[in-house]
XYZ file of C-alpha atoms in Angstrom:
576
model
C 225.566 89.760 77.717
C 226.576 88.197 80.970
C 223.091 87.560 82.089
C 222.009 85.770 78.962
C 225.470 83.206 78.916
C 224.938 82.816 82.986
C 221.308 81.616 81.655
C 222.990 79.869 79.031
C 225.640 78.001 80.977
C 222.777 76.863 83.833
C 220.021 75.623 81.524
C 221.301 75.165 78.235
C 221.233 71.033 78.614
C 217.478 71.222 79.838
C 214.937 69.222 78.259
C 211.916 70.556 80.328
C 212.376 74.323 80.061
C 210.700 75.743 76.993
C 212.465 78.653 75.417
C 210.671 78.626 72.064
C 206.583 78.161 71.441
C 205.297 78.270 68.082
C 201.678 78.045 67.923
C 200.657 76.588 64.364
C 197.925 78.101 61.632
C 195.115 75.315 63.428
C 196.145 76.661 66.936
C 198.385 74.019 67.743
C 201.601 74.606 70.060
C 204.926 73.067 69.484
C 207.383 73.740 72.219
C 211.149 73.700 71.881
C 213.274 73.036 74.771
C 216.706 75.297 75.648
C 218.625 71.910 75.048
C 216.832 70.977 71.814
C 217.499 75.172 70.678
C 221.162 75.350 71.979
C 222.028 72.000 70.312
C 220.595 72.911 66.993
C 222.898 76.419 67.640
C 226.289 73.974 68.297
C 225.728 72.179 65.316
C 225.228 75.369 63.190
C 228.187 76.719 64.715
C 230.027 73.491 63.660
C 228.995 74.041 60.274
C 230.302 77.527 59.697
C 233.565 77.080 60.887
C 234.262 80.989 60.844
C 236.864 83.408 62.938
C 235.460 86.423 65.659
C 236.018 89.060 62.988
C 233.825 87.608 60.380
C 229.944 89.119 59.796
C 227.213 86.648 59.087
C 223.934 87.757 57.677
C 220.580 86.493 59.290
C 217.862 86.183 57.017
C 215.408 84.639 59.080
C 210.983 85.250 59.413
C 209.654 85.124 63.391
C 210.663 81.726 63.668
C 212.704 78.728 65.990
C 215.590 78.592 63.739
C 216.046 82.475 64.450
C 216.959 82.257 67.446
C 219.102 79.323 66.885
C 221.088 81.631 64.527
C 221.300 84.205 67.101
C 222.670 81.499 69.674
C 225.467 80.482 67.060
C 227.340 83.503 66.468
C 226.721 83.762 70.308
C 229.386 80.978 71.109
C 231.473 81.973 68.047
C 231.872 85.490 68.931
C 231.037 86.355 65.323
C 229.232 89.474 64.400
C 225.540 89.269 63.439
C 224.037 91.089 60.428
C 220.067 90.768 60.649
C 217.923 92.216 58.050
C 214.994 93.384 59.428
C 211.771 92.268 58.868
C 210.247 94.230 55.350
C 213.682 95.571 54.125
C 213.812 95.830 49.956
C 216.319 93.781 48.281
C 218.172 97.569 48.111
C 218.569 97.329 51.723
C 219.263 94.030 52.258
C 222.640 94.410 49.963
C 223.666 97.409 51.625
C 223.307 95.324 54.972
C 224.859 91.959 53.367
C 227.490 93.677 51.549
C 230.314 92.314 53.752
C 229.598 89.383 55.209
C 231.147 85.824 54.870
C 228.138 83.859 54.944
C 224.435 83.951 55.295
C 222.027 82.016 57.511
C 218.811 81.735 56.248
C 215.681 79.648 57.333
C 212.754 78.790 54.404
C 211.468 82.513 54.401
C 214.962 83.648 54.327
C 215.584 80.878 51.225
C 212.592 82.300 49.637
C 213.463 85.807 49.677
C 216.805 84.820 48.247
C 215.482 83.261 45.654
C 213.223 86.147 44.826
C 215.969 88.242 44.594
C 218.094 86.629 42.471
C 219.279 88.663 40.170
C 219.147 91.573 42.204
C 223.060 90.924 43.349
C 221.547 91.138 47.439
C 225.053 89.114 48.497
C 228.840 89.319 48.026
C 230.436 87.578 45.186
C 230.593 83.797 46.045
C 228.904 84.273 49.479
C 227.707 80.728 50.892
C 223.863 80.371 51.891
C 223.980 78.516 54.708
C 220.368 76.731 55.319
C 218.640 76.781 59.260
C 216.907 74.181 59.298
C 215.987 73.345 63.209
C 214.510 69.370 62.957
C 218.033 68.761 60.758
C 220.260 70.567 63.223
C 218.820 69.037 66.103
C 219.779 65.316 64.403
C 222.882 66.347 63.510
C 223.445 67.678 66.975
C 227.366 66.802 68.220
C 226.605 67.593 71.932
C 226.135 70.161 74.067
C 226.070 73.948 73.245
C 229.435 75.764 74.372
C 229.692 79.590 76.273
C 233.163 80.530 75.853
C 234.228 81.453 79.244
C 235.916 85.127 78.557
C 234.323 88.499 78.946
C 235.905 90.581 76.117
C 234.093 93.125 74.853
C 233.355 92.735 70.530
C 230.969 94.373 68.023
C 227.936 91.310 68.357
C 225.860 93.028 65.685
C 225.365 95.528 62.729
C 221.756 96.672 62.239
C 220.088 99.728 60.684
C 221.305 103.254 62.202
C 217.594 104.011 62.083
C 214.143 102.057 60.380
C 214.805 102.944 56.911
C 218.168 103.711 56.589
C 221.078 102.299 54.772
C 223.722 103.561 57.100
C 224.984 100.932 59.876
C 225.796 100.779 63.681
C 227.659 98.229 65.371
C 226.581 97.151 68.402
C 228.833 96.092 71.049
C 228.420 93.016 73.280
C 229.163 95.372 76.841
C 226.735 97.986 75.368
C 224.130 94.939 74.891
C 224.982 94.323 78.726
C 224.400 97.475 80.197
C 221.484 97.973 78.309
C 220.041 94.680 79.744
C 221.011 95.151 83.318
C 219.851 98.580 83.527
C 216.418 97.106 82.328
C 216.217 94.309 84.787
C 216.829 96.746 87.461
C 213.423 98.459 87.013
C 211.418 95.936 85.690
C 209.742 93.404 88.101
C 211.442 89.689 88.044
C 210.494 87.307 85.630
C 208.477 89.973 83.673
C 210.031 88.526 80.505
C 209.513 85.127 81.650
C 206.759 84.061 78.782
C 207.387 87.171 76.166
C 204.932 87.279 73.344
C 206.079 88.170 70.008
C 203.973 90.641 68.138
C 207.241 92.535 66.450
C 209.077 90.652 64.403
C 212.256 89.202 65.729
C 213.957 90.954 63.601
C 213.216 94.405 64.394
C 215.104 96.756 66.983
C 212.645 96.153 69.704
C 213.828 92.338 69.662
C 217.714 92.357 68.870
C 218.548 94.457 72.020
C 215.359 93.683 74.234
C 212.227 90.975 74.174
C 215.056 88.097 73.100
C 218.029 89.028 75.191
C 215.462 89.921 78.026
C 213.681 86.780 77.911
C 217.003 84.904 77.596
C 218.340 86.499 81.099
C 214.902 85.253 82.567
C 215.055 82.060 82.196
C 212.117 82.184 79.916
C 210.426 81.739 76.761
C 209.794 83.318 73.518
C 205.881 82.984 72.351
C 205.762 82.897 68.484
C 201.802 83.260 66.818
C 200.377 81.821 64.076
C 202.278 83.218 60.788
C 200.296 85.824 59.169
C 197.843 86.197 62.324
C 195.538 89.378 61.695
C 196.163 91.898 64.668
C 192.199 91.304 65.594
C 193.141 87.761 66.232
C 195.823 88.721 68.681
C 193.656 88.667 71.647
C 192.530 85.206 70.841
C 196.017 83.923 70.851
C 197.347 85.822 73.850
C 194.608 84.866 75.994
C 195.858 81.083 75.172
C 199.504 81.580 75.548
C 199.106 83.487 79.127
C 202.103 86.006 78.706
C 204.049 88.129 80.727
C 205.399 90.315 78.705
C 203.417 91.522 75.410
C 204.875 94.186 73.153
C 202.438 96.794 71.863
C 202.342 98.212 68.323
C 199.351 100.212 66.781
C 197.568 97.439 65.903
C 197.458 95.675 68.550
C 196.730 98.316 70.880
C 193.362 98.725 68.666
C 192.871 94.882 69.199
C 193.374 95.450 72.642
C 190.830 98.084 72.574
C 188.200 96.348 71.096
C 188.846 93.157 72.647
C 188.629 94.891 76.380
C 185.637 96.776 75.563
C 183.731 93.504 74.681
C 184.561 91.668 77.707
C 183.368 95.141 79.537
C 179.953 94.605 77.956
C 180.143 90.882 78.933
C 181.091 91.187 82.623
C 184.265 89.242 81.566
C 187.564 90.413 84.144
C 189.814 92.154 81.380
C 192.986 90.590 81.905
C 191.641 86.803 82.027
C 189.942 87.621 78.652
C 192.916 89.045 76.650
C 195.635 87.365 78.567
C 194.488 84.163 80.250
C 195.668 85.259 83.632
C 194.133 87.312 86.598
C 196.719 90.600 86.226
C 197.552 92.780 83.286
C 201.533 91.505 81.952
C 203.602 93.804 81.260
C 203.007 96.155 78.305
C 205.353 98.143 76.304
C 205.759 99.850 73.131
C 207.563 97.963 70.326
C 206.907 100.591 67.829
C 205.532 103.892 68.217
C 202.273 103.842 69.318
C 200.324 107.233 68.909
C 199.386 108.713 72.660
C 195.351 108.799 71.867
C 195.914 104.741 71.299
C 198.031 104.763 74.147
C 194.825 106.846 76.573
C 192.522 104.356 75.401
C 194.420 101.613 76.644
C 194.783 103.156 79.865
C 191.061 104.285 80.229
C 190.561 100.422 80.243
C 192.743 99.618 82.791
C 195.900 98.406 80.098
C 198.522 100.687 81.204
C 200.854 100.218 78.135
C 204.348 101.657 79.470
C 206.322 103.981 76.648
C 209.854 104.444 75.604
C 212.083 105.822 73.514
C 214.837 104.184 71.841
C 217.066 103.589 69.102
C 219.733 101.626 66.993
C 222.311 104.375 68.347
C 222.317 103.720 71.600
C 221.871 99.994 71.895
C 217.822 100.336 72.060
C 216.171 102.072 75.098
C 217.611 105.411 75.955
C 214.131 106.599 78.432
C 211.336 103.937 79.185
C 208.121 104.215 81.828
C 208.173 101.438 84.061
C 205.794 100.069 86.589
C 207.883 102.150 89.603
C 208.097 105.224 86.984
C 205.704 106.231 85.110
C 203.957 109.521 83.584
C 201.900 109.463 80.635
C 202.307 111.206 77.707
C 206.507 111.020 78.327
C 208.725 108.369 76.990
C 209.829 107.555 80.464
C 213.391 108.438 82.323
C 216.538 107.696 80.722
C 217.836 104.419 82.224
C 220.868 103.799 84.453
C 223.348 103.991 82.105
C 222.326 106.674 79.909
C 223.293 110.144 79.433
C 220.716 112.657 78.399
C 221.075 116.395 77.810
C 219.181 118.799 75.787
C 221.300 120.335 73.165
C 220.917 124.393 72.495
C 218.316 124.408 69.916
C 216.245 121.971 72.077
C 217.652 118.397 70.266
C 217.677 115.125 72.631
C 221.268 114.494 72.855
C 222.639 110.993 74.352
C 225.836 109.130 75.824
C 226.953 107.055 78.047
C 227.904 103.186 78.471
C 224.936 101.536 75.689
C 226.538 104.366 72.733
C 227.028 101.771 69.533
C 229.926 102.361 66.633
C 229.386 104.537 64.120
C 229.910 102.798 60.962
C 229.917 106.248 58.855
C 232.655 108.512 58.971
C 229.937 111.638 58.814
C 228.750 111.342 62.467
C 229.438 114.071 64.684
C 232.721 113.287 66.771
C 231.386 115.677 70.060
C 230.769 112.299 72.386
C 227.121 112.655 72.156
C 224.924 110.758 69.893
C 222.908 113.434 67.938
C 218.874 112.078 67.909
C 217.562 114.471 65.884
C 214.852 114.933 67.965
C 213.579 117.775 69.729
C 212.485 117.406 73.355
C 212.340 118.742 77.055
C 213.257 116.725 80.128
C 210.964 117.843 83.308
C 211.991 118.819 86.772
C 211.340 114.673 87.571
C 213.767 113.520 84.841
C 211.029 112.245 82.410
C 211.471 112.908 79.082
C 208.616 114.552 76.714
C 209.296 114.368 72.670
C 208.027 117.332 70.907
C 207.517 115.910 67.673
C 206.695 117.924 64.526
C 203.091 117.248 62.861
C 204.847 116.040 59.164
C 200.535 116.089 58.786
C 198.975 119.298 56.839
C 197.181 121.865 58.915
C 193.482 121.155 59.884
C 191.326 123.300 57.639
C 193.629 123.028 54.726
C 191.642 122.984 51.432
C 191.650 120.198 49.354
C 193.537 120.792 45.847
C 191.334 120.465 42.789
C 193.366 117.703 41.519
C 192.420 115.277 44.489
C 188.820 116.196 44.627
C 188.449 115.416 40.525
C 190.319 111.829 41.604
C 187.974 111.230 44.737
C 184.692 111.870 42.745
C 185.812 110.607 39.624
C 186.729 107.165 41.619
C 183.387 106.742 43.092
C 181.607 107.847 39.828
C 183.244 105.500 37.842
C 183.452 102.274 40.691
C 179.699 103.306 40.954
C 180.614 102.574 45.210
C 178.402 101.194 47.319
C 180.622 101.503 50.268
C 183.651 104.092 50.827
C 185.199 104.679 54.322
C 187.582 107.806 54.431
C 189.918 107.781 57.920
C 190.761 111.272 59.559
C 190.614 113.617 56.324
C 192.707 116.045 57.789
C 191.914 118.340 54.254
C 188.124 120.084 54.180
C 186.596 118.686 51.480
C 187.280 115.140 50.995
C 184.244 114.073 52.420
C 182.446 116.743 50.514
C 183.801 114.891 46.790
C 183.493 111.176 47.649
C 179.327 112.198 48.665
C 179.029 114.501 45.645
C 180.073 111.291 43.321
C 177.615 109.000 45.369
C 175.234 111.670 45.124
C 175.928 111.669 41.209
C 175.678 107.945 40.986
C 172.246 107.773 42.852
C 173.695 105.219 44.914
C 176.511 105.033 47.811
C 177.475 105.183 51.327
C 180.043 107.156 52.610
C 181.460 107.060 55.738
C 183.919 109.312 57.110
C 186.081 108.190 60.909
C 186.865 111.783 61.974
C 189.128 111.603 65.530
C 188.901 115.171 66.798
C 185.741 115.735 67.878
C 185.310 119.753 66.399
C 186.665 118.841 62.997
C 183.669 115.791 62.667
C 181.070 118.600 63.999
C 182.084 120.938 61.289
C 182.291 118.585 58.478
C 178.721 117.324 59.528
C 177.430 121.396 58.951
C 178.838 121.533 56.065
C 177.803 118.477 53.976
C 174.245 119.663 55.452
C 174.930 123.043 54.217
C 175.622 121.237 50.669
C 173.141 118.783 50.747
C 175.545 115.903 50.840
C 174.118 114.565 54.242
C 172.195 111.956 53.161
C 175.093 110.714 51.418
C 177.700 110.526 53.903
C 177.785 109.962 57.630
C 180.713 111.200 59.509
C 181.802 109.628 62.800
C 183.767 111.065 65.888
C 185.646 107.942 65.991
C 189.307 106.832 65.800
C 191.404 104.021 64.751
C 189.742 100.764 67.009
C 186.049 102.202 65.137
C 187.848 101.031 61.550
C 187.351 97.406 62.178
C 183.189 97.847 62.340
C 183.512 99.946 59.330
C 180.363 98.515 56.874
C 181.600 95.883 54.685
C 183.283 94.982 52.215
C 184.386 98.142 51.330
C 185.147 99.094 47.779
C 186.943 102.652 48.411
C 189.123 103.513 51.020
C 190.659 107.045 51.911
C 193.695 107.621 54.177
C 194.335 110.879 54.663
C 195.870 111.018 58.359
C 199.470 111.388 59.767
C 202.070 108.984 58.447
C 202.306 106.817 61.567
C 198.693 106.261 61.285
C 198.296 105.355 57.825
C 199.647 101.374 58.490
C 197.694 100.831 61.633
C 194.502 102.394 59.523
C 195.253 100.001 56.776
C 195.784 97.196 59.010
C 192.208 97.891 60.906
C 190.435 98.158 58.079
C 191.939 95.152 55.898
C 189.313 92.781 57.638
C 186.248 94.778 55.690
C 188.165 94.801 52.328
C 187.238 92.340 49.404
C 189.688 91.662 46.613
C 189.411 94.867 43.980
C 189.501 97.292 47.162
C 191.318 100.163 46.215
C 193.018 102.527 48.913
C 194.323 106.354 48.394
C 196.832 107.325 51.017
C 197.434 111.271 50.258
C 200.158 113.626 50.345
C 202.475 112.615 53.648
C 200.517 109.541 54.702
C 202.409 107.048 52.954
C 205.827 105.841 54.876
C 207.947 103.586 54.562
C 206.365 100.732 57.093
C 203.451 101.597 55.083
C 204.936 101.334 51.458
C 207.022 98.161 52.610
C 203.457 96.599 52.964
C 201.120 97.996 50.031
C 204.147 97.325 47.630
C 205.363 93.911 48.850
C 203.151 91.875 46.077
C 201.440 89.619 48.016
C 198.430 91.489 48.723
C 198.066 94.316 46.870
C 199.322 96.043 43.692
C 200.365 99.626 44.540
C 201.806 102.690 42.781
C 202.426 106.070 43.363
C 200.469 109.187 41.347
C 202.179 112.166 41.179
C 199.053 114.280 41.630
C 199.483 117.069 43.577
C 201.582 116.105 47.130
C 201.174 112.715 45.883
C 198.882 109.514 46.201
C 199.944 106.205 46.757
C 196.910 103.709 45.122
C 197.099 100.462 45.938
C 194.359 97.687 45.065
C 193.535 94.973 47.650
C 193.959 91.350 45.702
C 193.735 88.439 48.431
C 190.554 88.261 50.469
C 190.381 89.627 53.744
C 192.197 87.121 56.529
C 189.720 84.263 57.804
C 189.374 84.591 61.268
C 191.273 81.745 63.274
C 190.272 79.521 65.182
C 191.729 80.080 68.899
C 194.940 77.860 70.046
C 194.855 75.213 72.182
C 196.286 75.792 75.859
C 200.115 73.779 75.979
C 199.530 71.531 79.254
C 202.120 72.753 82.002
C 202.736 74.850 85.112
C 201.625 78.031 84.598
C 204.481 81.280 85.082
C 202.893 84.104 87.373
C 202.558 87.204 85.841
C 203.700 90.359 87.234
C 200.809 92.747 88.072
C 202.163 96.498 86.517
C 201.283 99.229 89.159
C 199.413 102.134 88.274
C 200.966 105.722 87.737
């Protein structure tokens, strides 16, 4: 944490350096100075009033007052307990269930409230409101860095996405992590960091915020609830240096790059608002095809591998490093071996504290995954397919539900993604063909499997009734519209990104199948929310998870206006 509190000490009382921007809904920016932030943190601080070895929860949406709260327990020493962005009220008690006090902003009041009589806190636990515009009134004077160097458990998050078991992280582990980063990244590439993950995911607690912190820089927060295919809009405006990549918005990216290609627009100035690509990097899992694309385009998108275990990044490509298709080396100050029966094991200085006494006591932390590290120190992941095999029938119970859907929805329009089982193609065009009326159209990635699904609705005489495209996730988003039936039957870390494409096309009274293993929990977090669709699980054969779109699809936004000031150079990332 040293670089972030040197930051801290130099600029914390400056009223010209912006460290938060939140662009508005009508694409207007409202900047927030590193003395009007740290302030707002002091008088927080102030208000809790609590010793080192207390835990606070953070309840906070992608917002200023987050990283106020972060900045408090900063200069109190006190442990953080965020709850990441989409956790059920389950998770969030498990997470809260020691803690002295709570910060939360208005989302993190609303949730609350929502939960009420779920029992989410400890007995009597205060709720202790983050409000920035009040904090920064009620300001006492300038934000304090305590000046010793001792090393203390900073936060508790998630041992992995998902998971109710805990890991504490400790501030030296925070420390390496980031100084092992800076010392292969170019300088300043955090400088203007874009948030596309929520704050309070992984990716953010132990990277983008810290990162951007120990630059000097600034933290770029869009529009809330900004559609994915809006991102290139608002990056463009907001000329960032650093841009995190998830699935979605590598398929924005996609699209976004391949228009400006047909336009004779330069790439980067069209998606980014400068003349050179800024740094890319993965702050979820992005799937490798997704990741080739990018790269075909000239938007070299630089992967890792990390996790709650070990601080964040344990391998990441970088600009000076890179091979595609790997997650990257293991940094500086990380120990990797492969284990006997091929698992990624890890140690070394960024190792956080087990808060269950079950873990394995060797010195290693156990990943669970399998993987191979090459004769150049780059790591590969050899990841089991959780998908079925290709050419795996479908069951009779699926194909009765797919044809008696678009029988009785009488379907003008159903789009089907992947359909890694024969046959699902085959039902939704027999019940078009039934009805007398319907389009079907099927985005089949791999190239053989679309050829031979093609022969044989010919063979059945379905062809008039369904059209199947070699296409993959980016194609979703010109899918005909609005759709009335849609089919996700792909790999579970494509079955969110697929949703997410094809959301813009939906109407309210869409309804969506995601079969057998697609559903996940990313992807169940967002059907089953309640503020967009109503979604339950069938227990028909490996399972279906049917969830009916009820908002209308997100209006497109207008783009932001530019924030007048000197403009930060962006680094330019080198090629392989």
């Amino acid at each position: 944490m040293r670089a972030v509190e040197t930051v801290l000490r130099r600029h914390a009382e400056d009223g010209d350096r912006p460290l938060v921007e939140v662009t508005a809904e009508d694409g207007t920016a409202v900047v927030h100075s590193y003395r009007e932030i740290t302030r707002a943190a002091r008088a927080l601080g102030d208000r809790l009033d609590l010793g080192p070895r207390h835990r606070v929860g953070i309840l906070c949406g992608d917002t200023a007052e987050a990283v106020v709260a972060e900045l408090a327990l900063l200069a109190l020493r006190v442990t953080g307990c965020p709850v990441p962005p989409g956790a059920s009220a389950r998770t969030a008690a498990a997470l809260l269930a020691d803690v002295s006090a709570v910060l939360a902003d208005a989302r993190g009041l609303a949730l609350l409230a929502a939960w009420a009589d779920r029992h989410v806190l400890p007995e009597g636990c205060p709720v202790v409101p983050v409000d920035l515009a009040a904090l920064t009134d009620a300001a006492p004077g300038a934000y304090r860095v305590p000046d010793d160097d001792r090393d203390w458990i900073c936060k508790i998050l998630p041992a992995s996405a998902g998971s109710a078991g805990r890991v504490g992280i400790r501030a030296h582990a925070v420390g390496a992590h980031l100084d092992a980063l800076r010392a292969e990244l170019p300088a300043g590439a955090f400088a203007r960091c874009a948030v596309t993950v929520p704050l309070g995911a992984l990716a953010h607690q132990v990277a983008a915020t810290p990162m951007a912190l120990a630059d000097g820089g600034c933290l770029l927060l869009p529009p809330r609830g900004i559609p994915a295919t809006a991102l290139p809009e608002w990056t463009a405006t907001v000329r960032p240096t650093a841009l995190a990549v998830t699935p979605p918005a590598a398929t924005a990216l996609i699209g976004a790059a391949r228009t400006a290609r047909r336009e004779g627009r330069a790439v980067p100035a069209a998606l980014f608002g400068t003349p050179a690509v800024p740094l890319l990097w993965c702050g979820t899992e992005v799937p490798h095809p997704l990741l080739r694309e990018c790269e075909g385009l000239g938007l070299p998108v630089y992967a890792g591998y990390g996790l709650a275990g070990n601080t964040g990044a344990v391998s990441w490509n970088t600009p000076a490093a890179r091979r595609s298709g790997t997650v990257g080396r293991p940094l500086s100050h990380v120990r990797a071996e492969i284990g006997p029966d091929g698992e990624l094991l890890v140690g070394g200085a960024g190792l956080a504290v087990s808060l269950s006494p079950d873990e394995p006591a060797d010195g290693w932390l156990h990943t669970g995954v399998r993987a191979a590290i090459d004769a150049d120190g780059f790591v590969h992941l050899v990841r089991p397919d959780p998908a079925r095999h290709t050419g795996e029938p479908l069951t009779p119970e699926i194909g009765r539900l797919l044809y008696s859907l678009v029988r009785s929805l009488r379907a003008d329009c159903v789009v089907a993604f992947d359909g890694t089982a024969d046959g699902s193609l085959d039902q939704l065009a027999a019940g078009a063909r039934a009805n007398g009326t319907g389009h079907i159209v099927g985005h089949v990635p791999d190239a053989h499997r679309a050829a031979d699904t093609r022969a044989r609705l010919t063979a059945a005489g379905l062809a008039p009734w369904a059209e199947v495209r070699h296409a993959g996730l980016h194609d979703l988003g010109r899918a005909p519209a609005p759709v009335d039936l849609a089919l996700l039957d792909c790999r579970p870390d494509l079955a969110l990104p697929a949703l997410t494409a094809l959301e813009g096309r939906m109407r309210p009274g869409t309804i969506v199948l995601a079969l057998g293993s697609a559903p996940t929990g990313p992807y169940l977090d967002r059907v089953r929310d309640g503020a967009d669709y109503l979604s339950m699980p069938l227990p028909v054969a490996a399972g279906v998870e049917v969830s009916i779109r009820l908002t209308p699809a997100p209006a497109h936004r207008p783009a932001p206006r530019p924030v007048p000031g000197p403009a930060t150079p962006t680094p330019q990332p080198s090629g392989e």
